[in-house]
XYZ file of N, CA and C in Angstrom:
642
model
N -8.431 -4.014 -8.283
C -8.158 -2.825 -7.463
C -7.737 -1.645 -8.335
N -8.394 -1.526 -9.483
C -8.231 -0.364 -10.338
C -6.782 -0.142 -10.755
N -6.081 -1.255 -11.015
C -4.732 -1.125 -11.535
C -3.659 -0.912 -10.488
N -4.003 -0.908 -9.224
C -3.013 -0.715 -8.172
C -2.637 -2.072 -7.594
N -1.355 -2.305 -7.354
C -0.910 -3.590 -6.828
C -1.401 -3.775 -5.404
N -1.475 -5.038 -4.996
C -1.915 -5.334 -3.635
C -0.998 -4.733 -2.587
N 0.302 -4.770 -2.844
C 1.266 -4.210 -1.897
C 1.049 -2.715 -1.717
N 0.935 -2.001 -2.828
C 0.776 -0.551 -2.748
C -0.567 -0.193 -2.118
N -1.605 -0.929 -2.475
C -2.920 -0.697 -1.879
C -2.867 -0.875 -0.366
N -2.213 -1.933 0.100
C -2.113 -2.210 1.535
C -1.329 -1.120 2.257
N -0.249 -0.652 1.625
C 0.567 0.400 2.236
C -0.220 1.695 2.366
N -0.884 2.104 1.289
C -1.655 3.345 1.326
C -2.808 3.234 2.311
N -3.488 2.092 2.326
C -4.592 1.902 3.268
C -4.107 1.980 4.708
N -2.963 1.395 4.996
C -2.402 1.450 6.352
C -2.099 2.888 6.760
N -1.504 3.641 5.853
C -1.176 5.038 6.139
C -2.449 5.832 6.422
N -3.474 5.623 5.603
C -4.733 6.355 5.764
C -5.397 6.016 7.095
N -5.527 4.735 7.399
C -6.235 4.321 8.613
C -5.505 4.767 9.877
N -4.191 4.585 9.901
C -3.425 4.981 11.084
C -3.420 6.498 11.254
N -3.289 7.223 10.146
C -3.290 8.692 10.213
C -4.626 9.218 10.718
N -5.725 8.680 10.194
C -7.049 9.135 10.611
C -7.287 8.830 12.085
N -6.838 7.665 12.535
C -6.983 7.306 13.946
C -6.198 8.260 14.840
N -4.966 8.594 14.422
C -4.122 9.477 15.233
C -4.667 10.899 15.271
N -5.298 11.326 14.170
C -5.888 12.666 14.150
C -7.025 12.788 15.157
N -7.668 11.652 15.466
C -8.747 11.654 16.443
C -8.257 11.318 17.847
N -7.038 10.791 17.945
C -6.500 10.349 19.225
C -5.185 11.079 19.487
N -5.261 12.163 20.230
C -4.093 13.029 20.441
C -2.962 12.292 21.148
N -3.283 11.388 22.062
C -2.244 10.681 22.808
C -1.408 9.799 21.877
N -2.066 9.149 20.914
C -1.315 8.347 19.946
C -0.462 9.225 19.039
N -1.008 10.364 18.660
C -0.265 11.299 17.815
C 1.020 11.725 18.519
N 0.919 12.068 19.794
C 2.087 12.503 20.564
C 3.069 11.361 20.796
N 2.550 10.163 20.967
C 3.399 9.009 21.273
C 4.227 8.572 20.085
N 3.705 8.752 18.869
C 4.358 8.185 17.698
C 4.946 9.207 16.727
N 4.753 10.499 16.956
C 5.329 11.503 16.062
C 6.842 11.563 16.222
N 7.520 12.114 15.234
C 8.957 12.329 15.326
C 9.214 13.527 16.228
N 9.988 13.314 17.272
C 10.376 14.394 18.174
C 11.850 14.232 18.484
N 12.624 15.282 18.260
C 14.073 15.202 18.398
C 14.483 14.764 19.790
N 13.896 15.376 20.809
C 14.257 15.029 22.182
C 13.978 13.571 22.502
N 12.822 13.074 22.079
C 12.441 11.689 22.345
C 13.335 10.711 21.586
N 13.650 11.027 20.321
C 14.525 10.157 19.539
C 15.909 10.108 20.160
N 16.419 11.252 20.554
C 17.743 11.300 21.172
C 17.790 10.587 22.516
N 16.632 10.420 23.135
C 16.581 9.700 24.417
C 16.385 8.199 24.215
N 16.317 7.760 22.964
C 16.273 6.332 22.682
C 15.006 5.815 22.042
N 14.023 6.672 21.783
C 12.770 6.223 21.182
C 12.889 6.245 19.649
N 13.734 5.353 19.160
C 14.051 5.340 17.730
C 12.882 4.881 16.875
N 11.916 4.211 17.458
C 10.755 3.752 16.695
C 10.009 4.919 16.054
N 10.188 6.116 16.590
C 9.505 7.291 16.053
C 9.975 7.625 14.632
N 11.193 7.211 14.281
C 11.680 7.415 12.912
C 10.806 6.674 11.914
N 10.217 5.572 12.360
C 9.347 4.772 11.512
C 7.875 5.142 11.687
N 7.446 5.221 12.929
C 6.017 5.437 13.209
C 5.518 6.789 12.727
N 6.388 7.797 12.727
C 5.967 9.140 12.303
C 5.541 9.176 10.836
N 6.015 8.207 10.057
C 5.655 8.154 8.648
C 4.232 7.685 8.399
N 3.558 7.231 9.456
C 2.165 6.811 9.335
C 1.214 7.825 9.962
N 1.747 8.999 10.292
C 0.936 10.081 10.854
C 0.980 11.282 9.913
N -0.080 12.074 9.919
C -0.119 13.291 9.107
C -0.833 14.398 9.883
N -0.398 15.625 9.617
C -0.914 16.755 10.377
C -2.346 17.117 10.045
N -2.770 16.833 8.805
C -4.146 17.136 8.394
C -4.490 16.305 7.175
N -5.745 16.411 6.735
C -6.208 15.601 5.614
C -5.512 15.966 4.305
N -5.245 17.245 4.104
C -4.580 17.677 2.875
C -3.193 17.043 2.762
N -2.453 17.060 3.869
C -1.123 16.457 3.917
C -1.218 14.965 3.612
N -2.182 14.286 4.217
C -2.383 12.855 4.027
C -2.731 12.529 2.575
N -3.696 13.249 2.008
C -4.147 12.974 0.657
C -3.048 13.227 -0.375
N -2.285 14.287 -0.178
C -1.217 14.603 -1.131
C -0.170 13.497 -1.161
N 0.256 13.040 0.023
C 1.266 11.984 0.073
C 0.745 10.676 -0.512
N -0.488 10.322 -0.169
C -1.054 9.065 -0.669
C -1.276 9.113 -2.178
N -1.707 10.248 -2.699
C -1.913 10.383 -4.139
C -0.585 10.269 -4.881
N 0.455 10.925 -4.368
C 1.774 10.851 -5.001
C 2.305 9.427 -4.974
N 2.111 8.746 -3.839
C 2.547 7.353 -3.730
C 1.776 6.469 -4.708
N 0.494 6.742 -4.870
C -0.332 6.001 -5.821
C 0.174 6.185 -7.253
N 0.564 7.399 -7.605
C 1.019 7.701 -8.964
C 2.352 7.027 -9.273
N 3.291 7.053 -8.329
C 4.649 6.596 -8.608
C 4.968 5.201 -8.073
N 4.187 4.717 -7.131
C 4.548 3.480 -6.437
C 4.697 2.268 -7.331
N 3.671 1.974 -8.123
C 3.732 0.777 -8.963
C 4.798 0.879 -10.043
N 5.106 2.100 -10.450
C 6.180 2.305 -11.422
C 7.502 1.759 -10.889
N 7.744 1.982 -9.613
C 8.972 1.496 -8.983
C 8.873 0.003 -8.678
N 7.713 -0.447 -8.226
C 7.527 -1.870 -7.912
C 7.793 -2.741 -9.137
N 7.327 -2.308 -10.303
C 7.508 -3.080 -11.542
C 8.990 -3.297 -11.841
N 9.821 -2.279 -11.596
C 11.254 -2.380 -11.913
C 12.070 -3.021 -10.790
N 11.714 -2.746 -9.537
C 12.526 -3.235 -8.422
C 12.014 -4.533 -7.824
N 10.712 -4.800 -7.965
C 10.117 -5.937 -7.280
C 9.569 -5.516 -5.923
N 8.679 -6.301 -5.386
C 7.978 -5.912 -4.155
C 8.907 -5.851 -2.946
N 9.774 -6.839 -2.805
C 10.673 -6.869 -1.635
C 11.594 -5.659 -1.644
N 12.203 -5.378 -2.775
C 13.111 -4.229 -2.865
C 12.362 -2.911 -2.691
N 11.119 -2.868 -3.162
C 10.327 -1.651 -2.955
C 10.094 -1.400 -1.477
N 9.754 -2.442 -0.745
C 9.544 -2.301 0.704
C 10.827 -1.819 1.372
N 11.962 -2.415 0.997
C 13.243 -1.994 1.560
C 13.535 -0.538 1.220
N 13.269 -0.161 -0.027
C 13.475 1.225 -0.452
C 12.596 2.169 0.357
N 11.312 1.873 0.430
C 10.361 2.775 1.078
C 10.723 3.024 2.539
N 10.942 1.959 3.277
C 11.183 2.127 4.708
C 12.596 2.629 5.006
N 13.547 2.333 4.144
C 14.887 2.917 4.306
C 14.836 4.428 4.111
N 14.088 4.860 3.081
C 13.936 6.304 2.841
C 13.214 6.972 4.014
N 12.211 6.296 4.551
C 11.467 6.843 5.677
C 12.373 7.032 6.884
N 13.151 6.021 7.207
C 14.021 6.088 8.384
C 15.147 7.105 8.181
N 15.785 7.081 6.998
C 16.889 8.004 6.772
C 16.409 9.454 6.734
N 15.253 9.701 6.141
C 14.738 11.070 6.100
C 14.423 11.572 7.498
N 13.903 10.671 8.346
C 13.656 11.055 9.731
C 14.945 11.326 10.475
N 15.949 10.485 10.233
C 17.239 10.687 10.901
C 17.863 12.019 10.492
N 17.758 12.376 9.208
C 18.339 13.633 8.753
C 17.615 14.818 9.398
N 16.322 14.694 9.589
C 15.572 15.748 10.289
C 16.081 15.909 11.717
N 16.316 14.793 12.375
C 16.844 14.837 13.741
C 18.237 15.450 13.754
N 19.063 15.074 12.779
C 20.427 15.600 12.717
C 20.441 17.115 12.534
N 19.646 17.614 11.590
C 19.624 19.047 11.329
C 19.063 19.834 12.512
N 18.225 19.192 13.309
C 17.572 19.895 14.416
C 17.993 19.343 15.771
N 19.194 18.789 15.835
C 19.646 18.110 17.048
C 19.740 19.018 18.263
N 19.870 20.321 18.040
C 19.954 21.260 19.160
C 18.592 21.784 19.605
N 17.535 21.329 18.948
C 16.181 21.756 19.297
C 15.376 20.526 19.693
N 15.379 20.212 20.975
C 14.737 18.984 21.448
C 13.227 19.013 21.277
N 12.657 20.186 21.012
C 11.209 20.298 20.847
C 10.764 20.112 19.394
N 11.718 20.038 18.473
C 11.351 19.908 17.061
C 10.574 18.624 16.831
N 9.446 18.733 16.148
C 8.611 17.568 15.851
C 8.201 17.577 14.385
N 7.909 16.395 13.862
C 7.477 16.285 12.469
C 6.681 14.999 12.290
N 5.800 15.013 11.309
C 5.043 13.815 10.947
C 4.915 13.763 9.429
N 4.578 12.585 8.912
C 4.299 12.475 7.493
C 5.165 11.453 6.777
N 4.630 10.940 5.689
C 5.339 9.964 4.858
C 6.144 10.635 3.749
N 6.268 11.958 3.808
C 6.865 12.704 2.696
C 8.262 12.231 2.334
N 9.094 11.959 3.334
C 10.454 11.528 3.038
C 10.479 10.248 2.232
N 9.671 9.269 2.644
C 9.612 7.999 1.920
C 8.999 8.182 0.536
N 7.954 9.004 0.449
C 7.281 9.236 -0.827
C 8.221 9.930 -1.811
N 8.960 10.928 -1.330
C 9.944 11.600 -2.192
C 11.005 10.605 -2.658
N 11.383 9.680 -1.777
C 12.333 8.643 -2.159
C 11.815 7.804 -3.307
N 10.525 7.466 -3.272
C 9.900 6.701 -4.358
C 9.870 7.524 -5.648
N 9.566 8.822 -5.528
C 9.531 9.698 -6.702
C 10.910 9.759 -7.364
N 11.955 9.962 -6.564
C 13.302 10.067 -7.124
C 13.780 8.720 -7.668
N 13.347 7.644 -7.052
C 13.664 6.320 -7.576
C 13.067 6.141 -8.964
N 11.823 6.552 -9.140
C 11.167 6.410 -10.443
C 11.838 7.288 -11.492
N 12.296 8.470 -11.082
C 12.999 9.354 -12.017
C 14.308 8.717 -12.473
N 14.997 8.074 -11.533
C 16.256 7.410 -11.878
C 16.012 6.205 -12.775
N 14.922 5.490 -12.532
C 14.599 4.306 -13.324
C 14.067 4.671 -14.713
N 13.399 5.827 -14.789
C 12.811 6.278 -16.058
C 13.239 7.725 -16.317
N 14.512 7.943 -16.637
C 15.043 9.313 -16.755
C 14.417 10.134 -17.875
N 13.783 9.481 -18.834
C 13.215 10.220 -19.965
C 11.742 10.572 -19.796
N 11.155 10.192 -18.663
C 9.741 10.508 -18.482
C 9.558 11.998 -18.220
N 8.334 12.468 -18.440
C 8.014 13.871 -18.205
C 6.966 13.980 -17.097
N 7.047 15.059 -16.332
C 6.135 15.286 -15.217
C 5.374 16.587 -15.425
N 4.135 16.596 -14.998
C 3.313 17.810 -15.027
C 2.538 17.872 -13.724
N 2.212 19.080 -13.279
C 1.554 19.277 -11.995
C 0.356 20.198 -12.166
N -0.555 20.138 -11.193
C -1.740 20.987 -11.245
C -1.360 22.464 -11.287
N -0.323 22.816 -10.501
C 0.089 24.218 -10.450
C 1.038 24.582 -11.590
N 1.518 23.571 -12.320
C 2.394 23.800 -13.476
C 2.081 22.706 -14.495
N 0.999 22.867 -15.261
C 0.491 21.791 -16.128
C 1.314 21.514 -17.378
N 2.390 22.228 -17.579
C 3.236 21.999 -18.751
C 4.232 20.884 -18.444
N 4.245 19.790 -19.222
C 5.176 18.683 -18.959
C 6.630 19.144 -18.992
N 7.393 18.671 -18.014
C 8.820 18.987 -17.963
C 9.603 17.690 -17.824
N 10.844 17.662 -18.311
C 11.673 16.470 -18.117
C 11.832 16.166 -16.627
N 11.770 14.905 -16.279
C 11.822 14.520 -14.870
C 13.128 14.959 -14.205
N 14.233 14.946 -14.969
C 15.508 15.322 -14.362
C 15.527 16.788 -13.941
N 14.789 17.654 -14.668
C 14.718 19.061 -14.270
C 13.966 19.211 -12.951
N 12.898 18.435 -12.802
C 12.178 18.447 -11.531
C 13.082 17.974 -10.402
N 13.824 16.888 -10.639
C 14.698 16.328 -9.603
C 15.719 17.353 -9.134
N 16.342 18.049 -10.061
C 17.344 19.057 -9.717
C 16.689 20.255 -9.040
N 15.589 20.734 -9.621
C 14.917 21.912 -9.071
C 14.373 21.685 -7.684
N 13.786 20.516 -7.445
C 13.204 20.261 -6.130
C 14.283 20.110 -5.067
N 15.418 19.512 -5.431
C 16.517 19.404 -4.474
C 17.049 20.790 -4.113
N 17.212 21.663 -5.104
C 17.655 23.031 -4.835
C 16.676 23.757 -3.916
N 15.384 23.606 -4.200
C 14.350 24.234 -3.374
C 14.407 23.714 -1.940
N 14.603 22.418 -1.764
C 14.640 21.837 -0.418
C 15.855 22.321 0.362
N 17.000 22.394 -0.315
C 18.202 22.906 0.345
C 18.017 24.364 0.744
N 17.399 25.149 -0.138
C 17.101 26.544 0.190
C 16.129 26.610 1.366
N 15.158 25.686 1.386
C 14.186 25.671 2.471
C 14.821 25.397 3.817
N 15.788 24.499 3.863
C 16.485 24.205 5.119
C 17.247 25.429 5.610
N 17.874 26.122 4.667
C 18.748 27.235 5.038
C 17.985 28.520 5.339
N 16.924 28.801 4.566
C 16.311 30.125 4.621
C 14.867 30.151 5.120
N 14.099 29.089 4.841
C 12.667 29.167 5.087
C 12.296 28.659 6.468
N 11.244 29.222 6.988
C 10.672 28.755 8.250
C 9.172 28.586 8.020
N 8.854 27.630 7.133
C 7.479 27.510 6.649
C 6.726 26.297 7.179
N 7.324 25.611 8.162
C 6.647 24.464 8.741
C 6.729 23.204 7.903
N 7.509 23.228 6.835
C 7.681 22.066 5.970
C 9.004 21.385 6.304
N 8.990 20.052 6.366
C 10.200 19.308 6.718
C 11.124 19.136 5.524
N 11.777 20.214 5.115
C 12.659 20.148 3.949
C 13.803 19.160 4.163
N 14.255 19.026 5.410
C 15.335 18.078 5.693
C 14.914 16.658 5.335
N 13.675 16.315 5.682
C 13.171 14.973 5.378
C 13.080 14.754 3.876
N 12.709 15.784 3.141
C 12.603 15.658 1.687
C 13.979 15.407 1.063
N 14.996 16.104 1.570
C 16.356 15.883 1.077
C 16.795 14.458 1.394
N 16.539 14.035 2.627
C 16.913 12.680 3.032
C 16.226 11.625 2.193
N 14.939 11.832 1.905
C 14.210 10.886 1.079
C 14.740 10.833 -0.338
N 15.012 12.000 -0.905
C 15.522 12.060 -2.279
C 16.871 11.358 -2.400
N 17.783 11.665 -1.494
C 19.129 11.094 -1.564
C 19.107 9.587 -1.335
N 18.364 9.149 -0.337
C 18.316 7.709 -0.066
C 17.611 6.974 -1.196
N 16.605 7.605 -1.811
C 15.947 6.985 -2.955
C 16.907 6.763 -4.108
N 17.756 7.755 -4.362
C 18.745 7.634 -5.433
C 19.788 6.568 -5.123
N 20.294 6.588 -3.897
C 21.360 5.650 -3.521
C 20.858 4.210 -3.531
N 19.718 3.974 -2.906
C 19.208 2.609 -2.798
C 18.810 2.059 -4.166
N 18.216 2.895 -4.996
C 17.867 2.455 -6.350
C 19.125 2.098 -7.136
N 20.183 2.865 -6.951
C 21.449 2.575 -7.640
C 22.044 1.248 -7.175
N 21.837 0.906 -5.904
C 22.328 -0.367 -5.384
C 21.531 -1.537 -5.952
N 20.227 -1.356 -6.065
C 19.371 -2.421 -6.587
C 19.502 -2.576 -8.105
N 19.692 -1.464 -8.800
C 19.789 -1.465 -10.262
C 21.029 -0.671 -10.686
N 22.224 -1.261 -10.597
C 23.463 -0.525 -10.901
C 23.508 0.078 -12.301
N 22.726 -0.471 -13.214
C 22.755 0.056 -14.587
C 22.242 1.489 -14.670
N 21.465 1.939 -13.670
C 20.950 3.310 -13.707
C 22.067 4.323 -13.504
N 23.175 3.877 -12.915
C 24.309 4.782 -12.717
C 24.834 5.254 -14.061
N 24.837 4.359 -15.038
C 25.273 4.714 -16.388
C 24.176 5.476 -17.123
N 22.944 4.984 -17.004
C 21.829 5.608 -17.723
C 21.565 7.038 -17.262
N 21.785 7.304 -15.969
C 21.502 8.641 -15.417
C 22.751 9.230 -14.764
N 23.897 8.984 -15.398
C 25.177 9.365 -14.809
C 25.264 10.867 -14.538
N 24.919 11.683 -15.517
C 25.071 13.130 -15.351
C 24.097 13.678 -14.309
N 22.892 13.106 -14.251
C 21.934 13.532 -13.229
C 22.483 13.233 -11.835
N 23.046 12.059 -11.648
C 23.600 11.692 -10.341
C 24.763 12.607 -9.959
N 25.628 12.913 -10.904
C 26.764 13.797 -10.622
C 26.258 15.188 -10.213
N 25.295 15.708 -10.959
C 24.742 17.033 -10.636
C 24.112 17.019 -9.247
N 23.373 15.968 -8.923
C 22.732 15.880 -7.609
C 23.763 15.804 -6.493
N 24.834 15.055 -6.716
C 25.891 14.940 -5.712
C 26.545 16.283 -5.473
N 26.861 17.002 -6.544
C 27.509 18.313 -6.423
C 26.586 19.299 -5.714
N 25.322 19.335 -6.109
C 24.365 20.249 -5.480
C 24.234 19.954 -3.990
N 24.132 18.679 -3.644
C 23.985 18.287 -2.240
C 25.217 18.663 -1.435
N 26.404 18.376 -1.978
C 27.644 18.683 -1.269
C 27.776 20.183 -1.020
N 27.543 20.978 -2.056
C 27.629 22.434 -1.917
C 26.552 22.945 -0.961
N 25.342 22.397 -1.081
C 24.252 22.819 -0.219
C 24.516 22.508 1.245
N 24.989 21.288 1.535
C 25.286 20.913 2.921
C 26.415 21.763 3.495
N 27.428 22.046 2.673
C 28.538 22.891 3.138
C 28.028 24.291 3.485
N 27.162 24.818 2.634
C 26.607 26.138 2.868
C 25.756 26.183 4.137
N 24.938 25.146 4.332
C 24.084 25.083 5.526
C 24.932 24.985 6.780
N 25.939 24.103 6.745
C 26.804 23.910 7.915
C 27.587 25.173 8.241
N 28.024 25.883 7.182
C 28.799 27.106 7.384
C 27.973 28.184 8.076
N 26.648 28.175 7.816
C 25.784 29.179 8.395
C 25.043 28.707 9.641
């Protein structure tokens, strides 16, 4: 399977097939998307099911490609069982944080695996703090810890200031849960990436205080 583990292949295939089906079936899309009002009324399954839906093909392909790039990196260090626990914990917590931030807007809706995928990305950064990342829009390799800090700052700014249709709350939830769960599974990363974790904690605390104040 071209170097991809069976677990990761199965996960990505499931996301693709379910997302494509929902894009063609509006009733399923509405039934399983994350919606604040529905979740608050007891339909908690949406915290999980929404991670298998995507708004369009670009959204779907980006998440699946990112998961393909980082997934096996985390599986190798954590093992398959812990990876599954990490992935779905990040998915559920990121959805819950979206509901929390938008609890007064019962019409707020969201879809996508982004929260879980971001959790996997941050897990890999914590496991491999010295790796470098490069992107199509920024092809110059940068230390992974700079990306981790910069993206968290951007997401916090997005929650507070932007109205761009992107679920920044879910990204924050995924990043934080990815860091916490990875630290529980591999306590040695707390020492290896101690300063990164401290910086992330401080940024998150200040960011949440600022958001709540406003």
